XYZ file of C-alpha atoms in Angstrom:
165
model
C -34.771 71.711 -79.848
C -32.963 70.508 -82.958
C -34.312 67.664 -85.110
C -33.042 64.155 -84.485
C -31.457 62.235 -87.395
C -33.862 59.638 -88.794
C -31.341 56.794 -88.844
C -31.114 56.582 -85.037
C -32.677 53.680 -83.197
C -35.353 55.027 -80.884
C -34.232 52.994 -77.866
C -32.328 54.037 -75.975
C -33.578 57.544 -76.671
C -30.846 59.606 -78.418
C -29.601 62.566 -76.375
C -28.190 65.863 -77.599
C -25.136 67.255 -75.841
C -22.486 69.842 -76.399
C -19.021 68.488 -77.262
C -15.754 70.253 -77.866
C -13.912 69.505 -81.125
C -10.633 71.289 -81.836
C -11.680 74.186 -79.590
C -15.142 74.549 -81.131
C -18.383 73.798 -79.256
C -20.713 71.652 -81.366
C -24.111 70.179 -80.538
C -23.968 66.419 -81.044
C -26.570 63.665 -80.818
C -25.483 60.527 -78.959
C -27.298 57.302 -79.703
C -27.240 53.946 -81.472
C -27.395 53.097 -85.170
C -27.536 49.885 -87.187
C -24.185 49.271 -88.890
C -25.983 48.446 -92.134
C -27.274 52.034 -92.323
C -23.745 53.533 -92.297
C -21.527 54.016 -95.352
C -17.750 54.062 -95.030
C -15.665 57.091 -95.936
C -14.518 56.368 -99.487
C -12.439 59.579 -99.683
C -10.388 58.750 -96.577
C -6.802 59.962 -97.227
C -5.440 57.011 -95.230
C -6.348 54.612 -98.053
C -5.549 56.949 -100.954
C -2.433 55.057 -102.118
C -4.244 51.704 -102.256
C -7.152 53.354 -104.092
C -4.782 54.809 -106.707
C -3.163 51.402 -107.279
C -6.564 49.795 -107.616
C -7.867 52.466 -110.012
C -4.782 52.053 -112.205
C -5.830 48.406 -112.655
C -9.565 48.905 -113.214
C -9.705 52.385 -114.765
C -11.003 55.667 -113.409
C -14.468 55.311 -111.901
C -16.241 55.534 -108.556
C -15.148 52.848 -106.114
C -17.894 50.960 -104.292
C -18.166 50.379 -100.543
C -17.437 46.681 -101.104
C -14.286 47.511 -103.057
C -13.061 49.868 -100.324
C -13.812 47.151 -97.761
C -11.725 44.644 -99.751
C -8.870 47.135 -100.183
C -8.805 47.816 -96.448
C -8.850 44.109 -95.573
C -5.900 43.505 -97.900
C -3.808 46.553 -96.915
C -1.426 45.376 -94.184
C -0.766 48.971 -93.054
C -4.446 49.452 -92.155
C -4.268 46.505 -89.684
C -7.979 45.858 -90.084
C -7.709 42.225 -88.960
C -6.057 43.279 -85.679
C -8.738 45.883 -85.034
C -11.473 43.376 -85.965
C -10.066 40.854 -83.476
C -9.917 43.505 -80.733
C -13.514 44.578 -81.411
C -14.684 40.955 -81.267
C -12.890 40.557 -77.931
C -13.693 43.952 -76.340
C -16.515 45.509 -78.345
C -16.394 48.874 -80.081
C -14.730 51.117 -77.501
C -15.114 54.469 -79.279
C -18.306 55.688 -80.958
C -18.287 56.496 -84.662
C -18.886 60.149 -85.577
C -21.315 61.022 -88.365
C -22.618 64.177 -89.972
C -26.349 64.853 -89.672
C -26.812 63.377 -93.167
C -25.049 60.175 -92.076
C -21.616 60.779 -93.633
C -18.905 59.024 -91.632
C -16.513 61.669 -90.247
C -14.508 59.577 -87.799
C -14.105 55.856 -87.287
C -13.604 54.521 -90.808
C -11.271 51.722 -89.687
C -13.564 50.896 -86.751
C -16.590 50.823 -89.056
C -14.941 48.493 -91.562
C -13.492 46.340 -88.748
C -17.022 45.870 -87.357
C -18.211 44.906 -90.859
C -15.268 42.478 -91.062
C -16.240 40.917 -87.735
C -19.873 40.561 -88.804
C -18.812 39.053 -92.136
C -17.156 36.109 -90.371
C -19.709 35.715 -87.597
C -22.519 33.174 -88.000
C -26.030 34.641 -87.911
C -26.725 32.423 -84.902
C -23.782 33.771 -82.881
C -25.233 35.399 -79.725
C -22.473 38.054 -79.794
C -23.542 39.250 -83.236
C -26.198 41.578 -81.803
C -23.450 43.471 -79.943
C -21.884 44.476 -83.278
C -24.928 44.969 -85.502
C -25.798 48.170 -83.640
C -23.106 50.683 -82.620
C -22.802 53.842 -80.553
C -22.470 57.022 -82.595
C -22.052 60.757 -82.210
C -23.994 62.670 -84.866
C -23.498 66.365 -85.470
C -26.691 68.408 -85.207
C -28.474 69.627 -88.330
C -27.045 73.108 -87.640
C -23.431 71.913 -87.937
C -21.447 73.593 -90.688
C -18.779 72.264 -93.025
C -16.269 74.008 -90.757
C -17.674 72.027 -87.802
C -17.163 68.815 -89.786
C -13.568 69.841 -90.499
C -13.010 70.495 -86.775
C -14.246 66.980 -86.010
C -11.887 65.525 -88.625
C -8.933 67.472 -87.244
C -9.660 66.666 -83.600
C -10.429 62.991 -84.078
C -7.739 62.200 -86.645
C -4.806 64.522 -86.072
C -4.826 65.564 -82.402
C -2.718 63.458 -80.083
C -4.700 61.612 -77.404
C -1.858 62.165 -74.923
C -2.553 58.715 -73.483
C 0.559 57.237 -71.921
C 0.983 53.513 -72.542
C 1.750 51.385 -69.502
């Protein structure tokens, strides 16, 4: 059996399953992780334009997670507030997908929307515990860079074919 990522919560016990991503079978752990142990995807192409504008103001350097979070909150095209409000109302409907090392492969907007919800939620709010820990899919330690690319393609560029009512 393949090793389990260390950042998983132990309860419920993470399970390993085979999933299909862009026609490729990949072994994936399913379990729960504390949001605070996840880092957002700073290189996400979806926010590249806002990053370039920001870097032109501050100079060329690495952008922090907090700066990316602020950029996403302020970018109207990202619609982070709408997603945050939906997650507060309905919970996180789709798990985040991570590499074995913990790199976020899918769910950047969902991740930052959860952080946004937690940011405005009092520590005493009983619903807070529902957002502090999230469901994740984590690629097995044997996953290759090509497997990661297949996840990115499947989760970000393949149509869901869902028909709206």
